[in-house]
């Protein structure tokens, strides 16, 4: 009861817990736990044999946070920025991590990247295939009904939106092409008249 | 080599990719023998992490065999069987020198707030990950460890992230003997947190989720009391009732950015990407902990803002503790616990997915089908 001073009695005593739960209390002492204290000198433990690491060669102008003094000595080389999304990414890195613009531009670039890449994939021998790439075929062999119904899970409400996220941009793009196309045709007809 | 590749939200495929080269004298190239999909990968898969580029290979939980080492590598040689912490870290920067391995300053040019993580977007450094046949492992003398002979491969891969992170979550709670500990989320991280809370002397451990099969695991694997939040009008009030209206001493958020329980919060976050994370579980944690208590956050949130109830945290005088787990600092103790049988990481593995079928693995794990708790990824030939 928080309304009086005493602590509610424990449901089970330490002795009972030690007897029933394997390993209960082996790390009882809060000072004798890994990563305690949070900061402690540890360079001698890491296996590093440098004060500052050698620098990895920079093969293209690597985008970096303006909060860094320089390009970090080691960095990932996956997927350099490209296309329109690459341009947006580079623009995003003009803003610090403290600015919302930085993150919102990156989120925008991610969406543009996905659409650009889908379009680009149609020019390759392996166009995107939403059926195999979303893994929905696994439903058949993995109890789609029993996993979802008769249980109280709450995520089904928004799971039903997943196909909208996947197909939505295509539907919107299709609608846009239709609307714009119709306008263009109409004005062309107008011109011919 | 064959590698998982991201193709946009909810879409991945396996492609032939050029094998990763040695880019730095302390790099190693590791041939992956076993990988895994983490709850964190779902945030990428759902397109929630800013600067996740099409073409990237995910995967930050993997073990393998050293294939090739750079000129300055001293502690590993080709043929060594290694386990690799999910953090990439240099060992000597200001933060590494103080043991904050997950906060290394020398490995992530894209962001100063985040360290380096394998296969976890450019915001975490732009490294390709281990859901592939081969992976580049920077700072080979610092991160990886040779897998002890007695250790099972499935235990080893669980020790690269999920198990140490769960243990770390309990540890950040600064649990003292007899504490009432509530864990939100019964995924691998939450289950390990619940189990670890007992090792630290908790007097009572309660796990909250809405997936009944995972709560079942919380009862058997982690000896916890469980509540399904969908069965209660208001889970916070219920938690108050079962703690004598005091609240829990320690609450652990092992849910993170995609928390369910509020349609609005979930959709603005996971579908519309307008928040860094749905704060439902974190807010429940703040509301259900006692005044002066500790909230430990290991669930991951994106860098954008989230609608967190900060005022309540202040008024209650809470201690909020959080970080990415510095995996390698946790290892010596956890190796002991696995050896003594106090922790059995591989007990949480439910699915073993061939790399070629990884798209199905993502779907099963993301849609929580077929009782999935932890899917491992097995490259061809292993
Ligand atoms: N800090 C770190 O170092 C670190 C490392 C690994 C994972 N993580 C993060 O930890 C979190 C959990 O990882 P996981 O692999 O266990 O993921 P998971 O997706 O398997 O588990 C999350 C669980 O939370 C449940 N859940 C959803 N909403 C909830 C709510 N409101 N209340 C209670 N439970 C709720 C889900 O049903 C699910 O069982 C993720 O956010 C992941 O990114 C952090
Ligand atoms: Zn992870
Ligand atoms: Zn460092």
mmCIF file of C-alpha atoms in Angstrom, chain A:
data_model
loop_
_atom_site.group_PDB
_atom_site.id
_atom_site.type_symbol
_atom_site.label_atom_id
_atom_site.label_comp_id
_atom_site.label_asym_id
_atom_site.label_seq_id
_atom_site.Cartn_x
_atom_site.Cartn_y
_atom_site.Cartn_z
ATOM 1 C CA UNK A 1 0.000 0.000 0.000
ATOM 2 C CA UNK A 2 1.527 3.296 -1.033
ATOM 3 C CA UNK A 3 -0.648 5.078 1.524
ATOM 4 C CA UNK A 4 1.379 3.806 4.472
ATOM 5 C CA UNK A 5 5.105 3.305 4.966
ATOM 6 C CA UNK A 6 5.529 -0.433 4.883
ATOM 7 C CA UNK A 7 6.488 -2.375 1.803
ATOM 8 C CA UNK A 8 4.032 -5.072 0.746
ATOM 9 C CA UNK A 9 5.322 -8.508 1.783
ATOM 10 C CA UNK A 10 6.836 -10.498 -1.105
ATOM 11 C CA UNK A 11 4.714 -13.255 -2.618
ATOM 12 C CA UNK A 12 7.636 -15.645 -2.387
ATOM 13 C CA UNK A 13 10.736 -15.370 -0.209
ATOM 14 C CA UNK A 14 14.250 -15.388 -1.638
ATOM 15 C CA UNK A 15 14.749 -18.903 -0.288
ATOM 16 C CA UNK A 16 11.675 -20.177 -2.117
ATOM 17 C CA UNK A 17 12.769 -18.462 -5.313
ATOM 18 C CA UNK A 18 16.310 -19.834 -5.086
ATOM 19 C CA UNK A 19 14.880 -23.312 -4.707
ATOM 20 C CA UNK A 20 12.523 -23.090 -7.676
ATOM 21 C CA UNK A 21 14.186 -20.916 -10.306
ATOM 22 C CA UNK A 22 17.514 -22.142 -11.717
ATOM 23 C CA UNK A 23 20.172 -19.480 -11.248
ATOM 24 C CA UNK A 24 18.030 -17.200 -9.060
ATOM 25 C CA UNK A 25 20.277 -14.585 -7.475
ATOM 26 C CA UNK A 26 23.585 -15.573 -9.110
ATOM 27 C CA UNK A 27 24.013 -11.923 -10.115
ATOM 28 C CA UNK A 28 22.561 -10.496 -6.933
ATOM 29 C CA UNK A 29 25.253 -7.901 -6.302
ATOM 30 C CA UNK A 30 24.470 -4.870 -8.485
ATOM 31 C CA UNK A 31 28.153 -3.872 -8.503
ATOM 32 C CA UNK A 32 29.225 -7.265 -9.797
ATOM 33 C CA UNK A 33 27.413 -7.275 -13.107
ATOM 34 C CA UNK A 34 28.811 -6.897 -16.634
ATOM 35 C CA UNK A 35 28.955 -3.339 -17.984
ATOM 36 C CA UNK A 36 29.021 -1.996 -14.412
ATOM 37 C CA UNK A 37 30.017 0.748 -13.850
ATOM 38 C CA UNK A 38 28.707 2.079 -17.111
ATOM 39 C CA UNK A 39 31.994 3.818 -17.908
ATOM 40 C CA UNK A 40 35.226 2.131 -17.030
ATOM 41 C CA UNK A 41 38.673 2.161 -18.644
ATOM 42 C CA UNK A 42 38.809 -0.754 -21.035
ATOM 43 C CA UNK A 43 41.276 -0.048 -23.835
ATOM 44 C CA UNK A 44 43.553 -2.792 -22.528
ATOM 45 C CA UNK A 45 40.742 -5.299 -23.052
ATOM 46 C CA UNK A 46 39.612 -4.504 -26.552
ATOM 47 C CA UNK A 47 42.404 -6.053 -28.647
ATOM 48 C CA UNK A 48 42.910 -2.752 -30.506
ATOM 49 C CA UNK A 49 46.550 -1.969 -31.341
ATOM 50 C CA UNK A 50 46.221 1.644 -32.447
ATOM 51 C CA UNK A 51 45.446 5.005 -30.860
ATOM 52 C CA UNK A 52 43.551 6.132 -33.890
ATOM 53 C CA UNK A 53 42.680 3.553 -36.542
ATOM 54 C CA UNK A 54 44.180 3.647 -40.024
ATOM 55 C CA UNK A 55 41.890 5.335 -42.521
ATOM 56 C CA UNK A 56 39.837 3.327 -44.954
ATOM 57 C CA UNK A 57 40.127 4.788 -48.507
ATOM 58 C CA UNK A 58 37.187 6.966 -49.537
ATOM 59 C CA UNK A 59 36.141 5.720 -52.974
ATOM 60 C CA UNK A 60 33.322 8.216 -53.551
ATOM 61 C CA UNK A 61 32.424 11.389 -51.662
ATOM 62 C CA UNK A 62 30.948 9.639 -48.656
ATOM 63 C CA UNK A 63 27.956 11.463 -47.180
ATOM 64 C CA UNK A 64 28.417 12.257 -43.513
ATOM 65 C CA UNK A 65 26.822 14.024 -40.584
ATOM 66 C CA UNK A 66 27.830 17.688 -40.283
ATOM 67 C CA UNK A 67 28.230 16.996 -36.580
ATOM 68 C CA UNK A 68 31.359 14.958 -37.347
ATOM 69 C CA UNK A 69 34.692 16.768 -37.569
ATOM 70 C CA UNK A 70 35.791 14.510 -40.425
ATOM 71 C CA UNK A 71 34.901 11.297 -42.197
ATOM 72 C CA UNK A 72 35.228 8.488 -39.651
ATOM 73 C CA UNK A 73 38.251 6.239 -40.294
ATOM 74 C CA UNK A 74 36.005 3.249 -40.990
ATOM 75 C CA UNK A 75 32.605 3.301 -42.651
ATOM 76 C CA UNK A 76 30.145 1.140 -44.581
ATOM 77 C CA UNK A 77 30.328 1.003 -48.369
ATOM 78 C CA UNK A 78 26.913 -0.479 -49.128
ATOM 79 C CA UNK A 79 24.639 1.162 -51.724
ATOM 80 C CA UNK A 80 26.104 4.597 -52.602
ATOM 81 C CA UNK A 81 23.421 7.256 -53.188
ATOM 82 C CA UNK A 82 22.046 7.243 -56.731
ATOM 83 C CA UNK A 83 19.245 8.727 -58.811
ATOM 84 C CA UNK A 84 16.764 11.278 -57.523
ATOM 85 C CA UNK A 85 16.722 9.661 -54.078
ATOM 86 C CA UNK A 86 20.508 9.984 -53.938
ATOM 87 C CA UNK A 87 20.180 13.720 -54.563
ATOM 88 C CA UNK A 88 17.647 14.024 -51.752
ATOM 89 C CA UNK A 89 19.914 12.039 -49.418
ATOM 90 C CA UNK A 90 22.845 14.349 -50.142
ATOM 91 C CA UNK A 91 20.613 17.337 -49.431
ATOM 92 C CA UNK A 92 19.521 15.738 -46.148
ATOM 93 C CA UNK A 93 23.123 15.517 -44.991
ATOM 94 C CA UNK A 94 23.406 19.303 -45.171
ATOM 95 C CA UNK A 95 21.333 19.425 -41.980
ATOM 96 C CA UNK A 96 22.509 18.193 -38.599
ATOM 97 C CA UNK A 97 20.943 15.235 -36.827
ATOM 98 C CA UNK A 98 19.263 17.781 -34.573
ATOM 99 C CA UNK A 99 17.153 19.133 -37.424
ATOM 100 C CA UNK A 100 13.873 17.531 -38.374
ATOM 101 C CA UNK A 101 14.602 18.389 -42.009
ATOM 102 C CA UNK A 102 17.491 15.925 -41.975
ATOM 103 C CA UNK A 103 15.319 12.985 -41.011
ATOM 104 C CA UNK A 104 12.251 13.937 -43.020
ATOM 105 C CA UNK A 105 14.351 14.312 -46.181
ATOM 106 C CA UNK A 106 15.863 10.873 -45.548
ATOM 107 C CA UNK A 107 12.404 9.374 -45.064
ATOM 108 C CA UNK A 108 11.309 11.011 -48.332
ATOM 109 C CA UNK A 109 14.429 9.714 -50.082
ATOM 110 C CA UNK A 110 13.628 6.194 -48.867
ATOM 111 C CA UNK A 111 10.155 6.361 -50.427
ATOM 112 C CA UNK A 112 11.509 7.787 -53.696
ATOM 113 C CA UNK A 113 14.274 5.171 -53.710
ATOM 114 C CA UNK A 114 11.730 2.359 -53.438
ATOM 115 C CA UNK A 115 9.709 3.664 -56.421
ATOM 116 C CA UNK A 116 12.801 4.425 -58.529
ATOM 117 C CA UNK A 117 14.198 1.002 -57.845
ATOM 118 C CA UNK A 118 10.951 -0.727 -58.786
ATOM 119 C CA UNK A 119 10.846 1.149 -62.079
ATOM 120 C CA UNK A 120 14.511 0.415 -62.708
ATOM 121 C CA UNK A 121 13.914 -3.275 -62.022
ATOM 122 C CA UNK A 122 11.572 -3.467 -65.027
ATOM 123 C CA UNK A 123 14.583 -2.692 -67.235
ATOM 124 C CA UNK A 124 16.406 -5.745 -65.869
ATOM 125 C CA UNK A 125 16.016 -9.474 -66.372
ATOM 126 C CA UNK A 126 14.681 -9.704 -62.810
ATOM 127 C CA UNK A 127 11.794 -7.289 -62.326
ATOM 128 C CA UNK A 128 10.390 -6.897 -58.834
ATOM 129 C CA UNK A 129 7.821 -9.523 -57.965
ATOM 130 C CA UNK A 130 5.589 -8.441 -55.083
ATOM 131 C CA UNK A 131 4.308 -11.991 -54.590
ATOM 132 C CA UNK A 132 7.650 -13.645 -53.938
ATOM 133 C CA UNK A 133 9.295 -10.606 -52.337
ATOM 134 C CA UNK A 134 6.645 -10.093 -49.690
ATOM 135 C CA UNK A 135 6.874 -13.773 -48.782
ATOM 136 C CA UNK A 136 3.073 -14.079 -48.672
ATOM 137 C CA UNK A 137 3.270 -17.539 -50.195
ATOM 138 C CA UNK A 138 4.548 -18.734 -46.827
ATOM 139 C CA UNK A 139 1.024 -18.186 -45.503
ATOM 140 C CA UNK A 140 -0.114 -21.477 -47.010
ATOM 141 C CA UNK A 141 2.192 -23.647 -44.973
ATOM 142 C CA UNK A 142 2.255 -21.660 -41.740
ATOM 143 C CA UNK A 143 -1.222 -21.762 -40.223
ATOM 144 C CA UNK A 144 -2.573 -18.394 -41.418
ATOM 145 C CA UNK A 145 -5.954 -18.988 -39.786
ATOM 146 C CA UNK A 146 -4.934 -20.615 -36.542
ATOM 147 C CA UNK A 147 -2.217 -17.977 -36.009
ATOM 148 C CA UNK A 148 -4.682 -15.141 -36.402
ATOM 149 C CA UNK A 149 -8.145 -16.105 -35.263
ATOM 150 C CA UNK A 150 -9.462 -17.295 -31.942
ATOM 151 C CA UNK A 151 -6.522 -15.476 -30.327
ATOM 152 C CA UNK A 152 -6.601 -12.001 -28.877
ATOM 153 C CA UNK A 153 -3.836 -10.355 -30.873
ATOM 154 C CA UNK A 154 -4.385 -6.664 -31.637
ATOM 155 C CA UNK A 155 -2.054 -6.256 -34.596
ATOM 156 C CA UNK A 156 -4.500 -7.687 -37.126
ATOM 157 C CA UNK A 157 -6.205 -4.309 -37.464
ATOM 158 C CA UNK A 158 -3.135 -2.734 -38.964
ATOM 159 C CA UNK A 159 -1.771 -5.903 -40.577
ATOM 160 C CA UNK A 160 -4.663 -5.518 -42.964
ATOM 161 C CA UNK A 161 -3.031 -2.234 -44.017
ATOM 162 C CA UNK A 162 0.198 -3.981 -45.056
ATOM 163 C CA UNK A 163 -1.027 -4.696 -48.605
ATOM 164 C CA UNK A 164 -2.016 -1.026 -48.849
ATOM 165 C CA UNK A 165 1.542 0.015 -48.006
ATOM 166 C CA UNK A 166 2.910 -2.345 -50.641
ATOM 167 C CA UNK A 167 0.391 -1.706 -53.434
ATOM 168 C CA UNK A 168 -0.728 1.823 -52.465
ATOM 169 C CA UNK A 169 2.033 3.749 -54.254
ATOM 170 C CA UNK A 170 1.273 1.848 -57.480
ATOM 171 C CA UNK A 171 -2.427 2.563 -57.249
ATOM 172 C CA UNK A 172 -1.714 6.248 -56.578
ATOM 173 C CA UNK A 173 0.803 6.422 -59.415
ATOM 174 C CA UNK A 174 -1.671 4.713 -61.751
ATOM 175 C CA UNK A 175 -4.403 7.154 -60.782
ATOM 176 C CA UNK A 176 -2.053 10.091 -61.307
ATOM 177 C CA UNK A 177 -1.026 8.843 -64.760
ATOM 178 C CA UNK A 178 -4.686 8.427 -65.653
ATOM 179 C CA UNK A 179 -5.708 11.896 -64.475
ATOM 180 C CA UNK A 180 -2.748 13.672 -66.050
ATOM 181 C CA UNK A 181 -3.072 11.643 -69.236
ATOM 182 C CA UNK A 182 -6.716 12.537 -69.591
ATOM 183 C CA UNK A 183 -5.959 16.243 -69.077
ATOM 184 C CA UNK A 184 -3.211 16.137 -71.696
ATOM 185 C CA UNK A 185 -5.434 14.355 -74.181
ATOM 186 C CA UNK A 186 -8.234 16.854 -73.591
ATOM 187 C CA UNK A 187 -6.019 19.860 -74.099
ATOM 188 C CA UNK A 188 -4.505 18.278 -77.200
ATOM 189 C CA UNK A 189 -8.002 17.754 -78.559
ATOM 190 C CA UNK A 190 -8.776 21.344 -77.671
ATOM 191 C CA UNK A 191 -5.745 22.510 -79.617
ATOM 192 C CA UNK A 192 -6.686 20.447 -82.679
ATOM 193 C CA UNK A 193 -10.162 21.908 -82.785
#
